[in-house]
Amino acid sequence: MADSSASYIHMVHHLIEECIIFNMSKEECMEALAKHANVKPVITSTVWKELEKENKEFFDAYSRRRQQMEETRERIQNFTSDSSNS
């Protein structure tokens, strides 16, 4: 049983890495894995939190990069909506 649990956790870990490649937030990842891989959100959240503990610097940088990308998206949207209103 422990072997299958470890294997399952390893699979969830791998799927989270795939979510990160697609620049997903933890919440987006939880939703995607629940929908497409039938992984309960609490499992995804728990594994994500453990990964954050083990890789604090990476996740800090990842969070900053996601925030910067969101701010850039908002600026572009504001710029394009301002331009179309002129």
PDB file of C-alpha atoms in Angstrom:
ATOM      1  CA  MET A   1       0.000   0.000   0.000  1.00  0.00           C
ATOM      2  CA  ALA A   2       2.811   2.433   0.848  1.00  0.00           C
ATOM      3  CA  ASP A   3       4.315   1.798  -2.588  1.00  0.00           C
ATOM      4  CA  SER A   4       1.095   2.705  -4.369  1.00  0.00           C
ATOM      5  CA  SER A   5       0.670   5.822  -2.176  1.00  0.00           C
ATOM      6  CA  ALA A   6       4.212   6.944  -2.970  1.00  0.00           C
ATOM      7  CA  SER A   7       3.613   6.291  -6.650  1.00  0.00           C
ATOM      8  CA  TYR A   8       0.381   8.318  -6.557  1.00  0.00           C
ATOM      9  CA  ILE A   9       2.093  11.238  -4.800  1.00  0.00           C
ATOM     10  CA  HIS A  10       4.911  11.081  -7.372  1.00  0.00           C
ATOM     11  CA  MET A  11       2.335  11.221 -10.187  1.00  0.00           C
ATOM     12  CA  VAL A  12       0.618  14.261  -8.586  1.00  0.00           C
ATOM     13  CA  HIS A  13       4.053  15.888  -8.165  1.00  0.00           C
ATOM     14  CA  HIS A  14       4.737  15.341 -11.878  1.00  0.00           C
ATOM     15  CA  LEU A  15       1.320  16.757 -12.846  1.00  0.00           C
ATOM     16  CA  ILE A  16       1.952  19.844 -10.702  1.00  0.00           C
ATOM     17  CA  GLU A  17       5.247  20.351 -12.535  1.00  0.00           C
ATOM     18  CA  GLU A  18       3.277  20.251 -15.785  1.00  0.00           C
ATOM     19  CA  CYS A  19       0.900  22.891 -14.412  1.00  0.00           C
ATOM     20  CA  ILE A  20       3.894  25.060 -13.520  1.00  0.00           C
ATOM     21  CA  ILE A  21       5.215  24.733 -17.078  1.00  0.00           C
ATOM     22  CA  PHE A  22       1.870  26.196 -18.179  1.00  0.00           C
ATOM     23  CA  ASN A  23       2.271  28.966 -15.590  1.00  0.00           C
ATOM     24  CA  MET A  24      -0.813  27.951 -13.600  1.00  0.00           C
ATOM     25  CA  SER A  25      -1.604  29.112 -10.088  1.00  0.00           C
ATOM     26  CA  LYS A  26      -2.139  26.554  -7.346  1.00  0.00           C
ATOM     27  CA  GLU A  27      -5.900  27.056  -7.671  1.00  0.00           C
ATOM     28  CA  GLU A  28      -5.822  26.639 -11.450  1.00  0.00           C
ATOM     29  CA  CYS A  29      -3.721  23.512 -11.029  1.00  0.00           C
ATOM     30  CA  MET A  30      -6.108  22.086  -8.436  1.00  0.00           C
ATOM     31  CA  GLU A  31      -9.028  22.671 -10.801  1.00  0.00           C
ATOM     32  CA  ALA A  32      -7.230  21.202 -13.817  1.00  0.00           C
ATOM     33  CA  LEU A  33      -6.080  18.074 -11.993  1.00  0.00           C
ATOM     34  CA  ALA A  34      -9.539  17.520 -10.524  1.00  0.00           C
ATOM     35  CA  LYS A  35     -11.131  17.834 -13.957  1.00  0.00           C
ATOM     36  CA  HIS A  36      -8.587  16.043 -16.144  1.00  0.00           C
ATOM     37  CA  ALA A  37      -6.798  13.588 -13.829  1.00  0.00           C
ATOM     38  CA  ASN A  38      -9.458  12.961 -11.167  1.00  0.00           C
ATOM     39  CA  VAL A  39      -7.101  14.157  -8.396  1.00  0.00           C
ATOM     40  CA  LYS A  40      -8.901  15.566  -5.382  1.00  0.00           C
ATOM     41  CA  PRO A  41      -8.077  19.249  -4.830  1.00  0.00           C
ATOM     42  CA  VAL A  42      -6.967  18.559  -1.238  1.00  0.00           C
ATOM     43  CA  ILE A  43      -4.318  16.139  -2.566  1.00  0.00           C
ATOM     44  CA  THR A  44      -3.035  18.645  -5.119  1.00  0.00           C
ATOM     45  CA  SER A  45      -2.987  21.383  -2.488  1.00  0.00           C
ATOM     46  CA  THR A  46      -1.096  19.219   0.006  1.00  0.00           C
ATOM     47  CA  VAL A  47       1.545  18.139  -2.509  1.00  0.00           C
ATOM     48  CA  TRP A  48       1.870  21.744  -3.774  1.00  0.00           C
ATOM     49  CA  LYS A  49       2.416  22.997  -0.206  1.00  0.00           C
ATOM     50  CA  GLU A  50       5.116  20.378   0.390  1.00  0.00           C
ATOM     51  CA  LEU A  51       6.825  21.378  -2.848  1.00  0.00           C
ATOM     52  CA  GLU A  52       6.689  25.023  -1.727  1.00  0.00           C
ATOM     53  CA  LYS A  53       8.361  24.071   1.570  1.00  0.00           C
ATOM     54  CA  GLU A  54      11.099  22.106  -0.191  1.00  0.00           C
ATOM     55  CA  ASN A  55      11.654  24.721  -2.923  1.00  0.00           C
ATOM     56  CA  LYS A  56      10.920  28.044  -1.234  1.00  0.00           C
ATOM     57  CA  GLU A  57      13.174  30.155  -3.461  1.00  0.00           C
ATOM     58  CA  PHE A  58      11.720  28.690  -6.650  1.00  0.00           C
ATOM     59  CA  PHE A  59       8.122  29.264  -5.572  1.00  0.00           C
ATOM     60  CA  ASP A  60       8.874  32.797  -4.364  1.00  0.00           C
ATOM     61  CA  ALA A  61      10.320  33.603  -7.793  1.00  0.00           C
ATOM     62  CA  TYR A  62       7.458  31.775  -9.540  1.00  0.00           C
ATOM     63  CA  SER A  63       4.904  33.793  -7.590  1.00  0.00           C
ATOM     64  CA  ARG A  64       6.669  37.078  -8.400  1.00  0.00           C
ATOM     65  CA  ARG A  65       6.858  36.160 -12.092  1.00  0.00           C
ATOM     66  CA  ARG A  66       3.143  35.261 -12.189  1.00  0.00           C
ATOM     67  CA  GLN A  67       2.301  38.571 -10.478  1.00  0.00           C
ATOM     68  CA  GLN A  68       4.411  40.532 -12.962  1.00  0.00           C
ATOM     69  CA  MET A  69       2.764  38.746 -15.879  1.00  0.00           C
ATOM     70  CA  GLU A  70      -0.701  39.523 -14.495  1.00  0.00           C
ATOM     71  CA  GLU A  71       0.208  43.202 -14.040  1.00  0.00           C
ATOM     72  CA  THR A  72       1.537  43.320 -17.600  1.00  0.00           C
ATOM     73  CA  ARG A  73      -1.661  41.714 -18.916  1.00  0.00           C
ATOM     74  CA  GLU A  74      -3.738  44.313 -17.056  1.00  0.00           C
ATOM     75  CA  ARG A  75      -1.635  47.191 -18.426  1.00  0.00           C
ATOM     76  CA  ILE A  76      -2.007  45.874 -21.966  1.00  0.00           C
ATOM     77  CA  GLN A  77      -5.765  45.491 -21.541  1.00  0.00           C
ATOM     78  CA  ASN A  78      -6.040  49.013 -20.147  1.00  0.00           C
ATOM     79  CA  PHE A  79      -3.888  50.376 -22.959  1.00  0.00           C
ATOM     80  CA  THR A  80      -5.875  48.637 -25.670  1.00  0.00           C
ATOM     81  CA  SER A  81      -9.247  49.625 -24.182  1.00  0.00           C
ATOM     82  CA  ASP A  82      -8.035  53.239 -23.809  1.00  0.00           C
ATOM     83  CA  SER A  83      -6.843  53.215 -27.430  1.00  0.00           C
ATOM     84  CA  SER A  84     -10.117  51.838 -28.749  1.00  0.00           C
ATOM     85  CA  ASN A  85     -12.093  54.493 -26.854  1.00  0.00           C
ATOM     86  CA  SER A  86     -10.120  57.340 -28.471  1.00  0.00           C
TER      87      SER A  86
END
